[in-house]
mmCIF file of C-alpha atoms in Angstrom:
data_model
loop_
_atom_site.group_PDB
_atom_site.id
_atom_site.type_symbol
_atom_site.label_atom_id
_atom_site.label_comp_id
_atom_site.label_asym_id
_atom_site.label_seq_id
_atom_site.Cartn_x
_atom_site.Cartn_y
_atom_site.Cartn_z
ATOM 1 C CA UNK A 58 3.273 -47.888 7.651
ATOM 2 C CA UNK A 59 0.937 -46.058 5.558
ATOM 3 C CA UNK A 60 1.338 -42.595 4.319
ATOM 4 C CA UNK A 61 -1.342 -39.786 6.236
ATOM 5 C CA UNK A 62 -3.985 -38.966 3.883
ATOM 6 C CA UNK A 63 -5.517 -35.655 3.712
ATOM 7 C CA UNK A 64 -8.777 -35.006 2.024
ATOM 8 C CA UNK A 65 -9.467 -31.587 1.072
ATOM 9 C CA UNK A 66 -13.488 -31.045 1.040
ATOM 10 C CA UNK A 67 -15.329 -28.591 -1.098
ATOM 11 C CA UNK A 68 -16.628 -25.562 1.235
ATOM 12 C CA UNK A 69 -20.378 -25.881 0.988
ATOM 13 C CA UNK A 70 -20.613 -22.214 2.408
ATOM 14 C CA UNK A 71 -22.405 -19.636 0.376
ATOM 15 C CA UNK A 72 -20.300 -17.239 -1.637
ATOM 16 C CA UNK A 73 -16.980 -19.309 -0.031
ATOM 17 C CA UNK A 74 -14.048 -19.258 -2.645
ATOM 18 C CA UNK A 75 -10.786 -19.848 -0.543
ATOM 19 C CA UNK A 76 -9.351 -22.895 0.148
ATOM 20 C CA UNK A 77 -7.110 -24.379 3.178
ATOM 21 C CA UNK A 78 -5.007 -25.796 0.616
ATOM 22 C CA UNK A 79 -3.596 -24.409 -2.542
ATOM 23 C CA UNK A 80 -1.821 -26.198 -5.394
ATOM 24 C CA UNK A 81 1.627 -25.007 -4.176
ATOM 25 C CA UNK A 82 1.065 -26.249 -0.563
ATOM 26 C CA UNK A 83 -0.352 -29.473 -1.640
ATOM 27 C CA UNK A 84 3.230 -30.181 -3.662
ATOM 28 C CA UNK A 85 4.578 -29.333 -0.980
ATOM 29 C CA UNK A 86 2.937 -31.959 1.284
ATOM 30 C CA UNK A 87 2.905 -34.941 -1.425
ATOM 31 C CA UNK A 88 6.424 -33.989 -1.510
ATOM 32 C CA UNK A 89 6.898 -34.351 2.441
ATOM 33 C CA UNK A 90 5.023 -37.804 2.256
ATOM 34 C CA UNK A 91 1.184 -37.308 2.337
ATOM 35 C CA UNK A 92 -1.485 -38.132 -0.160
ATOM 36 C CA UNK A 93 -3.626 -35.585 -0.739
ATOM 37 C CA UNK A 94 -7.137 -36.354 -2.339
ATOM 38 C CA UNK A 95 -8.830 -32.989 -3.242
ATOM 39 C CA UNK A 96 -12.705 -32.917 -3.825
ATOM 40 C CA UNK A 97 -13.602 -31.134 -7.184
ATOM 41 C CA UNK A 98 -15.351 -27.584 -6.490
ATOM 42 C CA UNK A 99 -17.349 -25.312 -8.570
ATOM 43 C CA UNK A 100 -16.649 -22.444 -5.971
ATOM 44 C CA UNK A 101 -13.093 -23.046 -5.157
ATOM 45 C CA UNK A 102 -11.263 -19.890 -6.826
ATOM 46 C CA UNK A 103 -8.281 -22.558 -7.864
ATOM 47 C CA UNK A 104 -9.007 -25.100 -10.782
ATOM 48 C CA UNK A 105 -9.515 -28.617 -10.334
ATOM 49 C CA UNK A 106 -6.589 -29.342 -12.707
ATOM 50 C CA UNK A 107 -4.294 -27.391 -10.765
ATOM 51 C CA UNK A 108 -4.362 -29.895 -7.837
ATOM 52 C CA UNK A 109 -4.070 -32.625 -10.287
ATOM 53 C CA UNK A 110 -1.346 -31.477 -12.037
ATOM 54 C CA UNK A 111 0.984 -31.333 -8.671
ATOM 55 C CA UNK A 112 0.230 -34.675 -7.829
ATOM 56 C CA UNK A 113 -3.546 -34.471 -5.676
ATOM 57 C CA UNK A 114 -6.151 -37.053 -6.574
ATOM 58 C CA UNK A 115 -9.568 -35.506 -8.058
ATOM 59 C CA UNK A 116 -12.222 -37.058 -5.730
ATOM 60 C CA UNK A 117 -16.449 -35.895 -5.687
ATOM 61 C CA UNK A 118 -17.864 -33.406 -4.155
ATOM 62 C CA UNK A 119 -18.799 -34.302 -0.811
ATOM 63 C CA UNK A 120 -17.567 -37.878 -0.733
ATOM 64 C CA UNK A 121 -15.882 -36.985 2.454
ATOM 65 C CA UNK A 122 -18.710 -38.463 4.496
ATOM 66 C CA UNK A 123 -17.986 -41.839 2.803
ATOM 67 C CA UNK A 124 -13.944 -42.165 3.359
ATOM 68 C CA UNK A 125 -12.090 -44.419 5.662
ATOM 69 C CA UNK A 126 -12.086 -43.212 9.395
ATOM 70 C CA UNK A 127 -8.330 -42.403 8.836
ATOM 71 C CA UNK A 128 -8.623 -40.201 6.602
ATOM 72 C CA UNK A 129 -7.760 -36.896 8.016
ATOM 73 C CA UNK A 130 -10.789 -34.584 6.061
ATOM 74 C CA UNK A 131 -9.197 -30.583 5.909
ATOM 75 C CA UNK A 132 -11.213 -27.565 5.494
ATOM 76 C CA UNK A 133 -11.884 -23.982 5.933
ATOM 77 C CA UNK A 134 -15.442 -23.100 7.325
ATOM 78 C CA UNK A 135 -18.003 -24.948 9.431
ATOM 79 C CA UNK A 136 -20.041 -27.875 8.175
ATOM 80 C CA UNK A 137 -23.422 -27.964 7.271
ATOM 81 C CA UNK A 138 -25.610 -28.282 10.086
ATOM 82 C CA UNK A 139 -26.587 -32.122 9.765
ATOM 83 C CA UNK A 140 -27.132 -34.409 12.517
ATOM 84 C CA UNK A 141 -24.995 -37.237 11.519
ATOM 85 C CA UNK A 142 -22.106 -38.463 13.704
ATOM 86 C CA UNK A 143 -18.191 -37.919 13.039
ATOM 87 C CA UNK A 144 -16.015 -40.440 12.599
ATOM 88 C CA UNK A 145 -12.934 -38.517 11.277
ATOM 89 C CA UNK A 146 -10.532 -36.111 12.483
ATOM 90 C CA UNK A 147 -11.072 -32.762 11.351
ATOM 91 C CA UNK A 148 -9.268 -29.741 10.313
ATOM 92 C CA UNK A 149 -11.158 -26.309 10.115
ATOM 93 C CA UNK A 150 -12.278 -23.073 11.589
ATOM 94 C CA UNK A 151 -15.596 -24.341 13.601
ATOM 95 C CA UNK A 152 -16.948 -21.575 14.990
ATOM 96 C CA UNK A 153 -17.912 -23.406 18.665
ATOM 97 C CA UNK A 154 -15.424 -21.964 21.646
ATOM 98 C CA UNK A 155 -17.026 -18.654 22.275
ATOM 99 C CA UNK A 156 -20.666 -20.525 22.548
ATOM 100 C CA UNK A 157 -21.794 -19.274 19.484
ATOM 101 C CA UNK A 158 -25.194 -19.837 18.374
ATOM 102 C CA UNK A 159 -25.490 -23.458 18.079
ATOM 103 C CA UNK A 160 -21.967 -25.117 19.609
ATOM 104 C CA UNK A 161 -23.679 -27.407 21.377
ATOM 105 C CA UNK A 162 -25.148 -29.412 18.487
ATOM 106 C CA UNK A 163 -21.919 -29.087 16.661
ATOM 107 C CA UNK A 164 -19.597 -30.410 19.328
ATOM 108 C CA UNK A 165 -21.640 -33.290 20.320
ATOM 109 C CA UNK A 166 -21.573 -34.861 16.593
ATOM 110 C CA UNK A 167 -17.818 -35.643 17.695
ATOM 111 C CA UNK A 168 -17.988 -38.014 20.241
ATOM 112 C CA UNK A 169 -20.906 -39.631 19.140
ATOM 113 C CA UNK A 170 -18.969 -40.670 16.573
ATOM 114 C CA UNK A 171 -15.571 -41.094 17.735
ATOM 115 C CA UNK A 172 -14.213 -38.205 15.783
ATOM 116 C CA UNK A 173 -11.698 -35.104 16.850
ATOM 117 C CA UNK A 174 -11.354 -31.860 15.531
ATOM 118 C CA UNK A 175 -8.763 -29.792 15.384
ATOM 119 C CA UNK A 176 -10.161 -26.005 15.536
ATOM 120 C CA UNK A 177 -7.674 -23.504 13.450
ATOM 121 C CA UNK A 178 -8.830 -21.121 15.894
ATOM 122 C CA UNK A 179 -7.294 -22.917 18.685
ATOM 123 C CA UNK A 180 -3.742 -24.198 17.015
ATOM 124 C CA UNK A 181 -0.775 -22.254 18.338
ATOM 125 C CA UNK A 182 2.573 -21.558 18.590
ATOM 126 C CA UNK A 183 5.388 -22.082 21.740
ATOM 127 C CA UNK A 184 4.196 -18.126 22.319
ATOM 128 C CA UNK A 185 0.679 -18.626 22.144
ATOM 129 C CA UNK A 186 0.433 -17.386 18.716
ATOM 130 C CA UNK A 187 -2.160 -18.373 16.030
ATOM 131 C CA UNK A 188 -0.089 -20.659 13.477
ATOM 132 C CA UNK A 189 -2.742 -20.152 10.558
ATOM 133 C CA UNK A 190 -5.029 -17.195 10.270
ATOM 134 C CA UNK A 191 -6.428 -15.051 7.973
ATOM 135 C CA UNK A 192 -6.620 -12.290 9.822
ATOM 136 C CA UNK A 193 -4.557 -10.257 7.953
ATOM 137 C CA UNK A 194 -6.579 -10.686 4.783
ATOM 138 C CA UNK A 195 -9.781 -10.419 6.988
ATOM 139 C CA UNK A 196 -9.010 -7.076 8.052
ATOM 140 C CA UNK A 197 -7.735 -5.641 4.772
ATOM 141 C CA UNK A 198 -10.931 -6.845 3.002
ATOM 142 C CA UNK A 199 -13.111 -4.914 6.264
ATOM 143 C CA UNK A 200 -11.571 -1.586 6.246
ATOM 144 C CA UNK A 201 -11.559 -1.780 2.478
ATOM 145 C CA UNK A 202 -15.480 -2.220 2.446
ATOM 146 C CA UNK A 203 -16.349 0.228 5.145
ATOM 147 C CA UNK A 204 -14.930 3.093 2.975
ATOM 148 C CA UNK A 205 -16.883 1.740 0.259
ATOM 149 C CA UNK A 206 -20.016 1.860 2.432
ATOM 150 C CA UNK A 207 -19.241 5.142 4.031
ATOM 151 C CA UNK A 208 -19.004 6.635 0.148
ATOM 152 C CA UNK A 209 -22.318 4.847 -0.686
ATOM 153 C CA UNK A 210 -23.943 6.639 2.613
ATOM 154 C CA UNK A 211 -22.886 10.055 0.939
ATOM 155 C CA UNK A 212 -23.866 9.321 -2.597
ATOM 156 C CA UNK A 213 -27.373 7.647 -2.069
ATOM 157 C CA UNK A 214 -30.914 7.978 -0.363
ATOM 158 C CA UNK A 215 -30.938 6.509 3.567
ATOM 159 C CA UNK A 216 -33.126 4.363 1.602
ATOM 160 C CA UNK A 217 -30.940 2.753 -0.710
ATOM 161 C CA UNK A 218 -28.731 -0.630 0.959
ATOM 162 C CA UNK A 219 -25.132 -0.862 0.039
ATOM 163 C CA UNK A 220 -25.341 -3.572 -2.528
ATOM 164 C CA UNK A 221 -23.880 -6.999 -2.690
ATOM 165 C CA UNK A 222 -20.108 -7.641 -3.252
ATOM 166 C CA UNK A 223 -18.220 -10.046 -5.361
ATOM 167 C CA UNK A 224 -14.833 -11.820 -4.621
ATOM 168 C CA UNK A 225 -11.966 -9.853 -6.848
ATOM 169 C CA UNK A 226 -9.058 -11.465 -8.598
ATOM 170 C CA UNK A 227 -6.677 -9.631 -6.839
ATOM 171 C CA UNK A 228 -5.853 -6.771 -4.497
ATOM 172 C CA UNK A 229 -4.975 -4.116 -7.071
ATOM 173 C CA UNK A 230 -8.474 -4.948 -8.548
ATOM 174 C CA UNK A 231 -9.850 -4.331 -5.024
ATOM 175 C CA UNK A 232 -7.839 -1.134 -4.151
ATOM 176 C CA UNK A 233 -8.459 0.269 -7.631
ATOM 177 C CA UNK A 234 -12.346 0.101 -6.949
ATOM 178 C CA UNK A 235 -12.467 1.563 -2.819
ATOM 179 C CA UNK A 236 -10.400 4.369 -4.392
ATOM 180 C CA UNK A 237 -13.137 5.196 -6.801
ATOM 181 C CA UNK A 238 -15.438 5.022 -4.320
ATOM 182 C CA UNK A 239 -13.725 6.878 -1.359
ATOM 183 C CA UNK A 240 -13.281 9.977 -4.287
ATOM 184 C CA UNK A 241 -16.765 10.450 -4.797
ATOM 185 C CA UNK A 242 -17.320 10.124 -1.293
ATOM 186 C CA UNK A 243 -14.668 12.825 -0.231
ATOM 187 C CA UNK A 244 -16.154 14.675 -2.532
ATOM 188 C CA UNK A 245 -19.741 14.404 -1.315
ATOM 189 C CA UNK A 246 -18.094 15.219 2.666
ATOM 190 C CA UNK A 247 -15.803 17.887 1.796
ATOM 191 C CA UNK A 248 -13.247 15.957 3.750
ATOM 192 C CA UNK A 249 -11.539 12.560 4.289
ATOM 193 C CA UNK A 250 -13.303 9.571 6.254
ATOM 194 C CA UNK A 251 -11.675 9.821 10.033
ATOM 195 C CA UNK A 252 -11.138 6.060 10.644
ATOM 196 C CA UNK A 253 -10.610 4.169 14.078
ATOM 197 C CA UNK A 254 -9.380 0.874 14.190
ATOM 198 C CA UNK A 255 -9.205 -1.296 17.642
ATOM 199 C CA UNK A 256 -6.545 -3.816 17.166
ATOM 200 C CA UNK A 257 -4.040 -2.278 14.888
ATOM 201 C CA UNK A 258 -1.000 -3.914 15.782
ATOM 202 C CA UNK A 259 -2.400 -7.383 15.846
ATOM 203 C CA UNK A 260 -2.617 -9.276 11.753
ATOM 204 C CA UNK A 261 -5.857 -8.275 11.710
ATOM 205 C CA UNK A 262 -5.489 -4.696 12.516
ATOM 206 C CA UNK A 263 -2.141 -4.349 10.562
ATOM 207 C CA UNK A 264 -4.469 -5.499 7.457
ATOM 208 C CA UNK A 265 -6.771 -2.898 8.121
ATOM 209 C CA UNK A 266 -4.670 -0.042 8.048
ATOM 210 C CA UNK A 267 -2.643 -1.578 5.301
ATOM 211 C CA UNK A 268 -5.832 -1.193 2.999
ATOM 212 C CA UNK A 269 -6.787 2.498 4.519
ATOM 213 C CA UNK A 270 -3.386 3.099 3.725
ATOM 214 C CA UNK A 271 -3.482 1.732 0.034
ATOM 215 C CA UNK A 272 -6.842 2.924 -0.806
ATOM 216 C CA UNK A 273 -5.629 6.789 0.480
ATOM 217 C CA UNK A 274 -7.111 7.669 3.567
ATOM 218 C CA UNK A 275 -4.395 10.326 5.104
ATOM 219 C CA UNK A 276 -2.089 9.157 8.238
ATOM 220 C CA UNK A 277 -3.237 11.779 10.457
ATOM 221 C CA UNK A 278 -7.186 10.276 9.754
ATOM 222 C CA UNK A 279 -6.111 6.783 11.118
ATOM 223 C CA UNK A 280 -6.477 5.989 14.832
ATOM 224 C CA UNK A 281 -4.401 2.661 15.526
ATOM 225 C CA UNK A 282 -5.638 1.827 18.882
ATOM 226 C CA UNK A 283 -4.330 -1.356 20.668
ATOM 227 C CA UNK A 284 -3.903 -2.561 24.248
ATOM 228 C CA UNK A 285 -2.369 0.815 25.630
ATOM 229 C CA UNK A 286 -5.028 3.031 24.354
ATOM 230 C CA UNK A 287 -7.872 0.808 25.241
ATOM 231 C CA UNK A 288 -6.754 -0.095 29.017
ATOM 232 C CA UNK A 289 -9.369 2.543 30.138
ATOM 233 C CA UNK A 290 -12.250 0.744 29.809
ATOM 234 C CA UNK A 291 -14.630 1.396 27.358
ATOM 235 C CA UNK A 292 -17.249 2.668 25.524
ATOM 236 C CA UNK A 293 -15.203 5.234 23.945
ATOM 237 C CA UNK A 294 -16.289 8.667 22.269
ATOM 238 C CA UNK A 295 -13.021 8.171 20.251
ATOM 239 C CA UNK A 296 -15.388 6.094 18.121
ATOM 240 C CA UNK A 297 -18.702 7.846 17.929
ATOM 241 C CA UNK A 298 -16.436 11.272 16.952
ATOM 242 C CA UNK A 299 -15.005 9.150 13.766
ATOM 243 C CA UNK A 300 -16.778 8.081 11.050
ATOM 244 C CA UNK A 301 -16.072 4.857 10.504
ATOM 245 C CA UNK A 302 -14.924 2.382 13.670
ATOM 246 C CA UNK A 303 -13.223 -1.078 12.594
ATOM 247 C CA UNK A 304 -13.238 -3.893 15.569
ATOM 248 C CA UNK A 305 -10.117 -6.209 14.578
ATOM 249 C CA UNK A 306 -10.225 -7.775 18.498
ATOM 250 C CA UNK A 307 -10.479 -11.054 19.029
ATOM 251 C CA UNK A 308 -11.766 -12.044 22.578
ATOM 252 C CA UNK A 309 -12.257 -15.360 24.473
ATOM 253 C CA UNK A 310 -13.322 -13.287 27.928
ATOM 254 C CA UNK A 311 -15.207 -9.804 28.184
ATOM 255 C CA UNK A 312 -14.251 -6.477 28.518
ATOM 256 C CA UNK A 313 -16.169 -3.748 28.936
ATOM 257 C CA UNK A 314 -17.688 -2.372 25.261
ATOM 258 C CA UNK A 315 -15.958 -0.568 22.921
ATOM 259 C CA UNK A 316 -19.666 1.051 22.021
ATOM 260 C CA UNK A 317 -22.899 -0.054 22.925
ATOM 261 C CA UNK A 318 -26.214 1.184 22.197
ATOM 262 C CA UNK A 319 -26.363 4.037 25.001
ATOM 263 C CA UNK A 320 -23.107 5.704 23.959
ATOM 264 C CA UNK A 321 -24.620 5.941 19.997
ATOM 265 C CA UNK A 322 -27.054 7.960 21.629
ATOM 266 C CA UNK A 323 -25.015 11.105 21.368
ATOM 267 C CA UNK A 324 -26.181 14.028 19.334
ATOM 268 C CA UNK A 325 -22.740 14.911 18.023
ATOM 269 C CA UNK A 326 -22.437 11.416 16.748
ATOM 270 C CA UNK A 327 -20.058 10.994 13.159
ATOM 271 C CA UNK A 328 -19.948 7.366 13.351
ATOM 272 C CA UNK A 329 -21.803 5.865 10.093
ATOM 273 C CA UNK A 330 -20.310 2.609 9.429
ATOM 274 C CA UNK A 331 -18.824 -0.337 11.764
ATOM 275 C CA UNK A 332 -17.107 -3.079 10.650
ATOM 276 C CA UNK A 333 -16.762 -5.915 13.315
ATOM 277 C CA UNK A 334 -14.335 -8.199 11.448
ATOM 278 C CA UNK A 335 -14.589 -10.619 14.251
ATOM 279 C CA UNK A 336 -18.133 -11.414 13.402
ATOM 280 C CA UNK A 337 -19.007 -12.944 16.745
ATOM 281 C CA UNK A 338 -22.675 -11.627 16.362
ATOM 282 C CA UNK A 339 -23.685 -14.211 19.012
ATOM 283 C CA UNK A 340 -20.790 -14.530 21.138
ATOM 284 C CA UNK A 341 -21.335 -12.849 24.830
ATOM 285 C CA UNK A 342 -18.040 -11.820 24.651
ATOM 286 C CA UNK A 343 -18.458 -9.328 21.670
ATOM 287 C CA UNK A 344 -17.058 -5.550 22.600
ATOM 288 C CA UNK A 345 -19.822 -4.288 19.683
ATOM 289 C CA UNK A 346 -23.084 -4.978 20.962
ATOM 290 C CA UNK A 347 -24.767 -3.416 18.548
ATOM 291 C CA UNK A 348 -26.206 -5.890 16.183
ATOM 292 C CA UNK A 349 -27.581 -9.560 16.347
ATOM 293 C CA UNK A 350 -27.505 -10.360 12.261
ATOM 294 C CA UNK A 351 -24.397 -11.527 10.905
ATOM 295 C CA UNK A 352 -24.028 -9.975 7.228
ATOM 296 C CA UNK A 353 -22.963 -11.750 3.992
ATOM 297 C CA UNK A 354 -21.159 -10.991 0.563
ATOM 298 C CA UNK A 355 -25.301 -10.758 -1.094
ATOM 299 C CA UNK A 356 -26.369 -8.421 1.943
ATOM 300 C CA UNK A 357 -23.079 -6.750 3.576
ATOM 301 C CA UNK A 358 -24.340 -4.856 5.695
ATOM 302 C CA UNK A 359 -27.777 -4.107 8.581
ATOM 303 C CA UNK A 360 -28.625 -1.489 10.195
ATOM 304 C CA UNK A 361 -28.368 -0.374 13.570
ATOM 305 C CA UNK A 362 -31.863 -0.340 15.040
ATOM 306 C CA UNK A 363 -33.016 2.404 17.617
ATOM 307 C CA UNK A 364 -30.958 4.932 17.343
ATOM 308 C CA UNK A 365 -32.871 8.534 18.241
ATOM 309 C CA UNK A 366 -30.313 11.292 16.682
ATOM 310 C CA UNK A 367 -27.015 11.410 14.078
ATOM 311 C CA UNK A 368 -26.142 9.444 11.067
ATOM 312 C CA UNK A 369 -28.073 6.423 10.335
ATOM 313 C CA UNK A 370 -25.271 3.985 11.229
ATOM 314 C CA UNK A 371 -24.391 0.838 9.121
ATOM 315 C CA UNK A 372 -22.328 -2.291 10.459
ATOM 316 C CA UNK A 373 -20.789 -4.966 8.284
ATOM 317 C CA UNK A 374 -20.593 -8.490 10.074
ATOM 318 C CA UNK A 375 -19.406 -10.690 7.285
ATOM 319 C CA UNK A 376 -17.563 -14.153 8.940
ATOM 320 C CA UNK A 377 -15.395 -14.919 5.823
ATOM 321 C CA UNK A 378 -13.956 -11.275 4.825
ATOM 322 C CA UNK A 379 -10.764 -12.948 3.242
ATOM 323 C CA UNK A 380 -12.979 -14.408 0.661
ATOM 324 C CA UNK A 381 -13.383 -11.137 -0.590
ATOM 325 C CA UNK A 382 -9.655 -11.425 -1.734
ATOM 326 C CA UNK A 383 -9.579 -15.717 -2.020
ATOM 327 C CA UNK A 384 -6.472 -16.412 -4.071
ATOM 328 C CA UNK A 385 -3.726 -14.472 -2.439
ATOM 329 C CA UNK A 386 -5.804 -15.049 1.191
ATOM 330 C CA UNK A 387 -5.377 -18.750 0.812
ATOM 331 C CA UNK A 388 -1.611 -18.816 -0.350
ATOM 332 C CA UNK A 389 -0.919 -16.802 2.802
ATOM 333 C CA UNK A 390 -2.534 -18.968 4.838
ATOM 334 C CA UNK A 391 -1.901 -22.529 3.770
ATOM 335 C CA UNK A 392 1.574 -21.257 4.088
ATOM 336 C CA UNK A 393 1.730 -22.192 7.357
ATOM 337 C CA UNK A 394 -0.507 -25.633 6.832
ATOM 338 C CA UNK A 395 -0.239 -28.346 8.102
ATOM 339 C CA UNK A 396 0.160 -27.758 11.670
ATOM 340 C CA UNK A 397 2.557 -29.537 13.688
ATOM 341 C CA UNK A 398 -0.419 -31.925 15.574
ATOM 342 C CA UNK A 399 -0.230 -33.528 11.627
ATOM 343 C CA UNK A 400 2.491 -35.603 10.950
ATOM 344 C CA UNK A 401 3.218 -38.108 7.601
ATOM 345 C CA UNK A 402 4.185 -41.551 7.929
ATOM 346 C CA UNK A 403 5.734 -43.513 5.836
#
């Protein structure tokens, strides 16, 4: 029988760096009987030649379209929106289950062309458990930002934006530069940032206060929330009394808001900077109903329109945080790749 082949595409998403596989994985999968043909990438933060030298086949960009209907085509982020039918399975994050803006047009490309896929989102454990994220890196890279923008808020006019961000090398790199910034910020306040975020014992969460941690925000300035402390029922004035509230929740049902637009509306308000590292801008589910425009690494954050008294209040809705961090975000993801639904012959 003939060995599975995997075919690694080139993410055609702005600003997108990480990969679903790395070179280590990929041995690691040639080794366990696959092929793996890997599609040369200008924006992928690991070389070409580092795929070929374990063993991966160098194939063109995009040529995915073209290979045989067997061919099992891996990925990270959505496709372009095109209107040509599937024919392949498909491994990625799709973006679809929590009738997001457009699912419909995504979903039906599938049958009309006999294809699967095989949402990341969706593929979990014997416990129900995600068994490849990137939350943890998500939230890191979030909490990491939002003290950058909460400094910026101090520092410059109301009418100057935060300004666009760049993937780093690595995480020292990263930490090194939100410590700058949260100095001069402290500096500006007189105090530390007082930091909420919703979701702290999940990957996501423990990310988040992993980088508060790193980049020196005090203990007694982080509120971990979880389950227990949100049971209540929201909004809650736990957030509008901090300054900077980071949503690490991931829903598939609603609950009642975290914040909404009426409890901004306070005059004793401290809250200047959200980050919603779920990103589900257009999901009915969202707890943050704040916004409608998702954010990007060019533009990282909007503003929140409205709003009659306090701080002018900034949120940062960017769907591919890890990127912000791409090289050690995919190793600790394609760790746990492939799933167990993929299995080699041969």
């Amino acid at each position: 029988m003939a060995p599975t082949v995997l075919h690694l595409r080139s993410e055609t998403k702005p600003l997108e760096h990480r990969s679903a596989l790395t070179p280590t994985t990929t041995a690691a999968l040639i080794k366990a009987g696959y092929v793996v043909n890997v599609e040369r990438s200008p924006e992928r933060i690991f070389d070409d030649s580092e795929f070929e030298a374990v063993g991966a086949t160098l194939v063109p960009e995009g040529s995915w379209e073209e290979v045989p209907k067997e061919h099992i085509i891996v990925g990270l982020k959505e496709l372009e929106e095109k209107e040509f039918p599937l024919k392949h399975v498909h491994v990625q994050f799709a973006h679809c289950y929590k009738h997001q803006a457009g699912w419909e047009n995504v979903l039906a490309r599938f049958p009309r062309g006999g294809g699967t896929l095989l949402d990341l989102e969706f593929l979990v454990d014997e416990r129900g458990r995600r068994v490849a994220a990137f939350g943890f890196h998500a939230g890191f890279a979030g909490a990491a930002l939002a003290l950058e923008v909460w400094a910026h808020q101090l520092t410059h006019p109301p009418s100057s934006p935060f300004p666009g961000v760049a993937s780093y090398p690595n995480e020292d790199a990263l930490i090194t530069n939100v410590k700058k910034a949260l100095a001069t910020g402290t500096a500006a306040a007189g105090r530390s940032p007082r930091v909420i975020v919703i979701g702290a014992l999940g990957r996501c969460g423990s990310g988040a206060v992993d980088a508060l941690r790193k980049a020196g925000v005090p203990e007694e300035n982080i509120l971990k929330w979880d389950m227990a402390e949100t049971a209540k029922g929201g909004p809650f004035k736990e957030i509008t009394d901090s300054d900077i509230f980071v949503n690490c929740i991931y829903l598939t049902s609603k609950i009642p808001n975290f914040v909404n637009l009426d409890s901004l509306q306070v005059p004793d308000r401290k809250l200047s900077v959200v980050c919603d590292v779920s990103a589900d801008t257009t999901s009915p589910f969202t707890p943050v109903p704040i916004y409608t425009v998702a954010t990007t690494f060019d533009k990282p954050t909007v503003p929140v329109e409205g709003l009659s008294s306090g701080p002018a209040l900034s949120v940062i809705s960017i769907d591919h945080l890890p990127s912000l961090l791409p090289r050690e975000a995919s190793e600790a993801f394609s760790r746990k790749f492939p799933p167990p639904s993929l299995t080699p012959h041969g």
